[in-house]
Short mmCIF file of C-alpha atoms and ligand atoms in Angstrom, two decimals:
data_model
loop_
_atom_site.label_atom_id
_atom_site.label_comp_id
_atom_site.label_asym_id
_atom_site.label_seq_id
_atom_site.Cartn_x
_atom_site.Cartn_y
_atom_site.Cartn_z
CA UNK R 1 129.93 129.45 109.94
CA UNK R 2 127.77 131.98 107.81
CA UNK R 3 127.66 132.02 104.02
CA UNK R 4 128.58 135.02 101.83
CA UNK R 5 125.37 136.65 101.12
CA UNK R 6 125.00 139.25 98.55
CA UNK R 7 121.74 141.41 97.58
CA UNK R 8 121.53 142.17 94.19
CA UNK R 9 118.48 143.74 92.56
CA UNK R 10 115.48 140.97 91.88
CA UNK R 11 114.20 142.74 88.85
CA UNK R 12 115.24 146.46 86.91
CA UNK R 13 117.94 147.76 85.34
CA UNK R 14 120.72 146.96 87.93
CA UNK R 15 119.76 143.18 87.91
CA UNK R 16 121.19 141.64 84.30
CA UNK R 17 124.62 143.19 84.23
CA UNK R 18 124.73 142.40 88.23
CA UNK R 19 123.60 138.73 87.20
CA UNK R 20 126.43 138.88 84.28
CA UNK R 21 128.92 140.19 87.07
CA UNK R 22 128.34 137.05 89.04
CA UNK R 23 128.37 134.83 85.70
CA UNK R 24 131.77 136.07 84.43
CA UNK R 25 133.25 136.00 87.69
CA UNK R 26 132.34 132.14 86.96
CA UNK R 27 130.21 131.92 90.10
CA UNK R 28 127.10 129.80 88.58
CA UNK R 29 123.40 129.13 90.18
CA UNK R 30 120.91 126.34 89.39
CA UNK R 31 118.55 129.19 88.11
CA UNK R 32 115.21 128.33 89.67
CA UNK R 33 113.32 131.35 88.39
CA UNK R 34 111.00 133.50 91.15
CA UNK R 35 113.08 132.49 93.89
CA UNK R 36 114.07 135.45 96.80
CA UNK R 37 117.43 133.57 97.52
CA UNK R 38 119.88 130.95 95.60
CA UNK R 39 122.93 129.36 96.55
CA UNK R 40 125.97 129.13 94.45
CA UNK R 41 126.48 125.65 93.04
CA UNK R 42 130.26 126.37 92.66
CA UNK R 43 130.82 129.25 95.41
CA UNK R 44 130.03 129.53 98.68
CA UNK R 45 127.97 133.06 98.18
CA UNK R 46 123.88 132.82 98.72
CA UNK R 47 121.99 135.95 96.50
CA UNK R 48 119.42 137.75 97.63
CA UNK R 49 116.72 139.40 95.12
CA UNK R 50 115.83 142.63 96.67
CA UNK R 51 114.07 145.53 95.76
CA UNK R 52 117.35 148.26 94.82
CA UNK R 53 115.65 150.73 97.36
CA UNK R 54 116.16 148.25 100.42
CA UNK R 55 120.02 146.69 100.07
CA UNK R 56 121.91 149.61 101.30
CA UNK R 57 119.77 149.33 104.81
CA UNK R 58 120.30 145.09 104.26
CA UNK R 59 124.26 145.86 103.97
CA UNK R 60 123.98 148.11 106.80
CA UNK R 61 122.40 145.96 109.58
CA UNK R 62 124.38 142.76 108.62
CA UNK R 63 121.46 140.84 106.93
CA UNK R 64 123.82 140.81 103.47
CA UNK R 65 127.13 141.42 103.82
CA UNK R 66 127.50 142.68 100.32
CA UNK R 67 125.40 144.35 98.00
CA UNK R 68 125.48 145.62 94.26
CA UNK R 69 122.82 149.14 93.61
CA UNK R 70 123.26 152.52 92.37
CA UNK R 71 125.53 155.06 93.55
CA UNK R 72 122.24 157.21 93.59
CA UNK R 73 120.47 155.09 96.20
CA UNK R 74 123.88 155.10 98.32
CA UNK R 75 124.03 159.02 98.40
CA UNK R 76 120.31 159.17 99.53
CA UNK R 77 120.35 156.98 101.94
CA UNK R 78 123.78 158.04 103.63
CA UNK R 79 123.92 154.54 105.61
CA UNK R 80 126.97 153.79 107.26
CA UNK R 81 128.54 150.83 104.91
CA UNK R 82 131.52 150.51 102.72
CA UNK R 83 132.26 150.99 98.96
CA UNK R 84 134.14 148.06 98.08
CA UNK R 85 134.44 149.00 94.45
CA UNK R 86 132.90 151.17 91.13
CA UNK R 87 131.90 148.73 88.65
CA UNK R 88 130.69 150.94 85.72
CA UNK R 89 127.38 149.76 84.96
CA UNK R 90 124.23 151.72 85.69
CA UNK R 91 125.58 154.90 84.50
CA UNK R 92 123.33 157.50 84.65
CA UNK R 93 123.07 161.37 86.45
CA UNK R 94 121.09 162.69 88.83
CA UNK R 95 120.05 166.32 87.15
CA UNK R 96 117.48 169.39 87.71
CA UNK R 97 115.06 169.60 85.00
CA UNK R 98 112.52 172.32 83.87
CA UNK R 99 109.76 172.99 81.23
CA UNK R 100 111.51 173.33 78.16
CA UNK R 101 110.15 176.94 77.16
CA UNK R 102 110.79 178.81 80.10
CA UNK R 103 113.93 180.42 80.37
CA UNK R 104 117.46 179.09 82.84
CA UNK R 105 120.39 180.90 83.26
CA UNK R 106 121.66 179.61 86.78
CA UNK R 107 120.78 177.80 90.01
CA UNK R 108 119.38 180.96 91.38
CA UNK R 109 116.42 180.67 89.09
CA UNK R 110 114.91 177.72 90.88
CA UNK R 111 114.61 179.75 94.43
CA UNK R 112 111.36 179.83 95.03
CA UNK R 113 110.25 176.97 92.83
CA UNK R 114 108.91 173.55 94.07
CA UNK R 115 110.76 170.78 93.24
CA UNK R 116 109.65 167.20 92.57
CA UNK R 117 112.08 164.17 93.07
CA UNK R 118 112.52 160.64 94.27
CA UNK R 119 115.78 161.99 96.13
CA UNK R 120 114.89 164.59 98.26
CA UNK R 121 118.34 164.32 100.21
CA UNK R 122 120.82 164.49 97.36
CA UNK R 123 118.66 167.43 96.12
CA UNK R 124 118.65 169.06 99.37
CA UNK R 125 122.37 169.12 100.29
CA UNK R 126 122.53 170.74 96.73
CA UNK R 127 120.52 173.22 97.62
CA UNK R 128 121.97 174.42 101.16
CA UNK R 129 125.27 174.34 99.01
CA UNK R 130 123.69 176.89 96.60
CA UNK R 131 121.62 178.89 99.09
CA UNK R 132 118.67 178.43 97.26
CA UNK R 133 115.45 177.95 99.25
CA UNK R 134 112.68 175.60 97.01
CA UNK R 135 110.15 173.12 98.70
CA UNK R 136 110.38 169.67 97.56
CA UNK R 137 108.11 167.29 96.64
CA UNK R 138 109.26 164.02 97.63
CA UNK R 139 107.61 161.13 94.99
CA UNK R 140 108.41 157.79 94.33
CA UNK R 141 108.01 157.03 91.08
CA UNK R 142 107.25 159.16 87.28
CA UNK R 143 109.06 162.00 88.74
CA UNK R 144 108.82 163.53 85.09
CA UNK R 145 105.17 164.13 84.60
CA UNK R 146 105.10 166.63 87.57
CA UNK R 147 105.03 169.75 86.24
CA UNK R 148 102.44 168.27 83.44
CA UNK R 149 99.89 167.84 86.42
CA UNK R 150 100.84 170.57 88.07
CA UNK R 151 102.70 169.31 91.45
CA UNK R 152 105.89 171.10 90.89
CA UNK R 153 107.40 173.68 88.48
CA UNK R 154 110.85 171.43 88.44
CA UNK R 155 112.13 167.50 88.48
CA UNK R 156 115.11 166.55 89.82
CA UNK R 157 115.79 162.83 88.78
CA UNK R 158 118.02 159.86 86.87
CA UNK R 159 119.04 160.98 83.30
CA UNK R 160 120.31 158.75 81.08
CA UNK R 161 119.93 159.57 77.59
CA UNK R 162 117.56 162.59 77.83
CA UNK R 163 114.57 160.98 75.73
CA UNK R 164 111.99 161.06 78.95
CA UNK R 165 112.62 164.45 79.72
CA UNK R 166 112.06 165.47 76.16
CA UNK R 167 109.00 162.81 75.31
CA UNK R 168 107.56 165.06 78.71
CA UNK R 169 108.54 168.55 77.08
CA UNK R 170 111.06 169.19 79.75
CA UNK R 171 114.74 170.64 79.45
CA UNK R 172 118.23 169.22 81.57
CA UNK R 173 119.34 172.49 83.31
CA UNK R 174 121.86 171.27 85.60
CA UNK R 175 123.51 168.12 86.13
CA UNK R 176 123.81 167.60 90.18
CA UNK R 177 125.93 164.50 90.52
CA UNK R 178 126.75 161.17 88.50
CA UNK R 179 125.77 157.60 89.49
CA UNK R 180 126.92 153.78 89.14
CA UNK R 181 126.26 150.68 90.26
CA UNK R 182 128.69 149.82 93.36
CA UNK R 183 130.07 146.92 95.34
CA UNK R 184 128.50 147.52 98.51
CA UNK R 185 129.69 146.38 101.81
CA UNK R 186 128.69 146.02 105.86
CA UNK R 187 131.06 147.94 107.72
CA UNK R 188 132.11 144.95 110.37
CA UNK R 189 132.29 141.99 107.40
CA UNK R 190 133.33 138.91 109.87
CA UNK R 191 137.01 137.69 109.37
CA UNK R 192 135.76 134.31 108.17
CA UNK R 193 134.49 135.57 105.43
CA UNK R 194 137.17 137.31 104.08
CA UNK R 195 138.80 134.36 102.19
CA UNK R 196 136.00 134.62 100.03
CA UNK R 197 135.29 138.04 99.76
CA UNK R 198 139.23 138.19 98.32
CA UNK R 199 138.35 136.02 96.08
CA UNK R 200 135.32 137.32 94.49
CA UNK R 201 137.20 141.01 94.55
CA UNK R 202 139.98 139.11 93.31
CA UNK R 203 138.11 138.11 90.27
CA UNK R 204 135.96 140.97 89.29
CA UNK R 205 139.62 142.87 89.23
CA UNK R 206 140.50 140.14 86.30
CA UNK R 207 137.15 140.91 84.39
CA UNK R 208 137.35 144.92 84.42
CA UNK R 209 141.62 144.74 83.51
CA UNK R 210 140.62 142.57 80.91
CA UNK R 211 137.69 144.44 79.45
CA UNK R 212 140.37 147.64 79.26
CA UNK R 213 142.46 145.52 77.29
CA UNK R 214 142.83 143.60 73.86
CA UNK R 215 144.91 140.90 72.63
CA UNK R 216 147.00 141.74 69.73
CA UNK R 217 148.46 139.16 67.24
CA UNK R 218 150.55 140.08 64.19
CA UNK R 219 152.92 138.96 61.08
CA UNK R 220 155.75 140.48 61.11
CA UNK R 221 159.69 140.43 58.94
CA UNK R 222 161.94 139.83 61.83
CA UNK R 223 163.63 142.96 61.03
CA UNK R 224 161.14 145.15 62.28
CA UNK R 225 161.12 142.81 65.45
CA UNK R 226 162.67 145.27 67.74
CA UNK R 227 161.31 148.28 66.07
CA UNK R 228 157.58 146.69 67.26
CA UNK R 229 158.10 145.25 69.86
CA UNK R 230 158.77 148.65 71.24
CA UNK R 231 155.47 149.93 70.74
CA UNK R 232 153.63 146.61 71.93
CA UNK R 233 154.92 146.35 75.82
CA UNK R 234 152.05 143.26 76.12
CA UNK R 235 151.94 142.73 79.98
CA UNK R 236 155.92 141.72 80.14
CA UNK R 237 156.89 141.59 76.39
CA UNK R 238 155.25 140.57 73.74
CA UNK R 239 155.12 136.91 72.84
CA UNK R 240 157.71 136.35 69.94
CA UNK R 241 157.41 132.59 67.52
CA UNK R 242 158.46 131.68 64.16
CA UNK R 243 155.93 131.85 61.27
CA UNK R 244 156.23 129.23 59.16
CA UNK R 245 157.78 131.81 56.30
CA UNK R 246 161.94 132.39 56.45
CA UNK R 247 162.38 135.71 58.02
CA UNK R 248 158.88 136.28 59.57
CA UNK R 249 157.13 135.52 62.97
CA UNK R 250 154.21 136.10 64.69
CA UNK R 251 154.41 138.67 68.16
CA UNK R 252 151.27 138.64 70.20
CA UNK R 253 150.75 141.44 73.31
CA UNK R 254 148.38 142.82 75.12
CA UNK R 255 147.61 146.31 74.64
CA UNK R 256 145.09 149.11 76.40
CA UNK R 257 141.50 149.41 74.77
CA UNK R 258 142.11 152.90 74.10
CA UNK R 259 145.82 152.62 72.57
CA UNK R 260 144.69 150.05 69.94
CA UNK R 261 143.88 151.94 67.06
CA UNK R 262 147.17 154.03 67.57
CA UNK R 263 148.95 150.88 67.79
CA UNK R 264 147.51 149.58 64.96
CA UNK R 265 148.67 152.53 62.65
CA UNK R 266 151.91 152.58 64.16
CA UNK R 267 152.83 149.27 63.67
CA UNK R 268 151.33 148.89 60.10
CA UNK R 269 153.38 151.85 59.35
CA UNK R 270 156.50 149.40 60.43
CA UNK R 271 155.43 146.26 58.21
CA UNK R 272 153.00 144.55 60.15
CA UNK R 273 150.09 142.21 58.46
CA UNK R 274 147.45 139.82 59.47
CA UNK R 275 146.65 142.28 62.54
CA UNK R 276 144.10 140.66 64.86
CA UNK R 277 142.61 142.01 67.51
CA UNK R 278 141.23 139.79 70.11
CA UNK R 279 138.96 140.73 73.53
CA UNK R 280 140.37 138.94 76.78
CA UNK R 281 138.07 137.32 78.63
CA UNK R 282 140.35 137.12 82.29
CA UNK R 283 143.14 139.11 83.09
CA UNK R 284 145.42 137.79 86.14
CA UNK R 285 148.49 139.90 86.99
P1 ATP M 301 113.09 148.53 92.29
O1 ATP M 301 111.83 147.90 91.83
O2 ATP M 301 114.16 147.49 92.55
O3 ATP M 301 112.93 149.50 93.42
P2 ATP M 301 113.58 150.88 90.66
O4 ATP M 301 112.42 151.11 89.75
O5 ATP M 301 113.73 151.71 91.89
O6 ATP M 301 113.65 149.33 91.01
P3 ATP M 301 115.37 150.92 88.36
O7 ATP M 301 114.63 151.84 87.46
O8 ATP M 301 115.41 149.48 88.00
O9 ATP M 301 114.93 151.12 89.88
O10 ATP M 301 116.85 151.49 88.47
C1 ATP M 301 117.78 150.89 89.33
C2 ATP M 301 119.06 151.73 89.32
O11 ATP M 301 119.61 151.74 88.01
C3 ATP M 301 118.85 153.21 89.67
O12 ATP M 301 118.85 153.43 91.06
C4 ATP M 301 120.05 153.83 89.01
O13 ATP M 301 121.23 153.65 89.77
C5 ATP M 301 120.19 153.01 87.74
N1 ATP M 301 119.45 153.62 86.60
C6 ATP M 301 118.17 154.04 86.58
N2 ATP M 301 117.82 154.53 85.40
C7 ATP M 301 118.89 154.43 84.61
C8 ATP M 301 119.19 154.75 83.26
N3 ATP M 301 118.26 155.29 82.48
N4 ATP M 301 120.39 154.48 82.79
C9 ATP M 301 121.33 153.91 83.56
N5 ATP M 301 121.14 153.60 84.85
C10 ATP M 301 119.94 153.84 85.38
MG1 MG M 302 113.76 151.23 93.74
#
């Protein structure tokens, strides 16, 4: 019986957090550094260090059955695999770029123009969608010092923070689609693997509920109990012991990242003290 095999990337900004993905999930590896391959010593999953460019074609023809890389590379490429899930990493946009003195005012203003890029498909679909005619320049790497050199008047690439473009004197004009890293998987994923691909689905769901959550832990007079307890839900209720003081306990919930500073004022408003806040490592519901 084959092993779960995933591709993740060997070495660039996809391959830590992927890496961390795998470690949280509790899946560990004995680590043997410049190795192509390693086998779980807890899970029965074998990774494979690939080059990001290459694992959507891997997932495709069966060699991995799963893979983790860039929502960019998946649009390119158009192979026929699944998106098992997002997982919010790698977040970055794919945008249209020109020099930043000459003037933009729409997507009309690049017909005409040649157009450097590492994603010649993405970019061309957005063009037929905006009838604009522009030759492209297809490059694999430092996309951004084309019109510098003169090879094209206008980039089309990953933005993250914006510092390249403007370290190469160049201007974000439009943003063309968004990108993150995504589960990948082969399309015909054989039914005796699917114990364990449950599993480690099954447990990246725990890490990302419990990364939009926080654990919550208060003092409290027990007569603003009820009055609290309605703001804190906590997954069923919120945990409700004694303190040690007459009159007084201790409720503990979980509550949504976002609501937590709302929840804080609320229930400070109510009497609450010694507020603690607390990350959750696993969520299971
Ligand atoms: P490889 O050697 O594996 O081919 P690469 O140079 O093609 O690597 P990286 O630069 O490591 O690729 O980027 C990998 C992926 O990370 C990109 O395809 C994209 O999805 C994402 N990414 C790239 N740049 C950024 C960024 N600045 N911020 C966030 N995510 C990014
Ligand atoms: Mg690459």
């Amino acid at each position: 019986m084959s092993m779960l095999k995933l591709a993740i990337q060997k070495k660039g900004r996809l391959s830590d957090k992927s890496l961390a993905l795998l470690r949280d999930c509790g899946i560990r590896f004995s680590n043997g550094k410049g190795k192509l391959t390693d086998k779980s010593t807890n899970f029965p999953i074998e990774i494979l260090y690939l080059r990001d460019d290459d694992i959507p074609r891997y997932v495709e023809n069966g060699t991995v059955h799963l893979g983790i890389v860039g929502e960019n590379e998946v649009l390119e490429q158009g192979r026929n695999l699944v998106v098992k899930r997002r997982l919010g990493f790698a977040k970055c946009r794919l945008s249209l770029a020109i020099r930043r003195e000459e003037e933009y005012t729409a997507p009309q203003d690049l017909q005409g123009k040649s157009i450097a890029t590492s994603y010649p498909n993405i970019l061309q679909n957005y063009l037929n969608e905006q009838n604009i005619d522009a030759q492209i320049e297809t490059i694999s790497g430092s996309v951004e010092l084309a019109p510098q050199i003169g090879l094209a008047d206008v980039v089309f690439d990953i933005v993250s923070t914006g510092s390249t473009l403007l370290m190469n004197g160049l201007k974000e004009v439009e943003k063309v689609c968004t990108s993150e890293a995504l589960l990948i998987a082969n399309n015909e994923l054989p039914d005796s693997l699917g114990s364990d691909i449950e599993e480690l689905l099954f447990r990246i769901q725990a890490i990302y509920q419990a990364q939009r959550s926080k654990y919550v832990l208060l003092n409290t007079p027990n007569s603003a109990i009820d009055a609290i307890s309605s703001i804190l839900p906590g997954v069923k209720g919120p945990t409700i012991m004694p303190l040690g003081v007459e009159d007084w306990s201790s409720l503990h919930a979980v509550v949504p990242e976002d609501q937590v500073w709302d929840t804080i004022g609320k229930i400070k408003a109510l009497g609450a003290e010694g507020i603690l806040v607390a990350n959750i490592e696993n969520m299971v519901q």
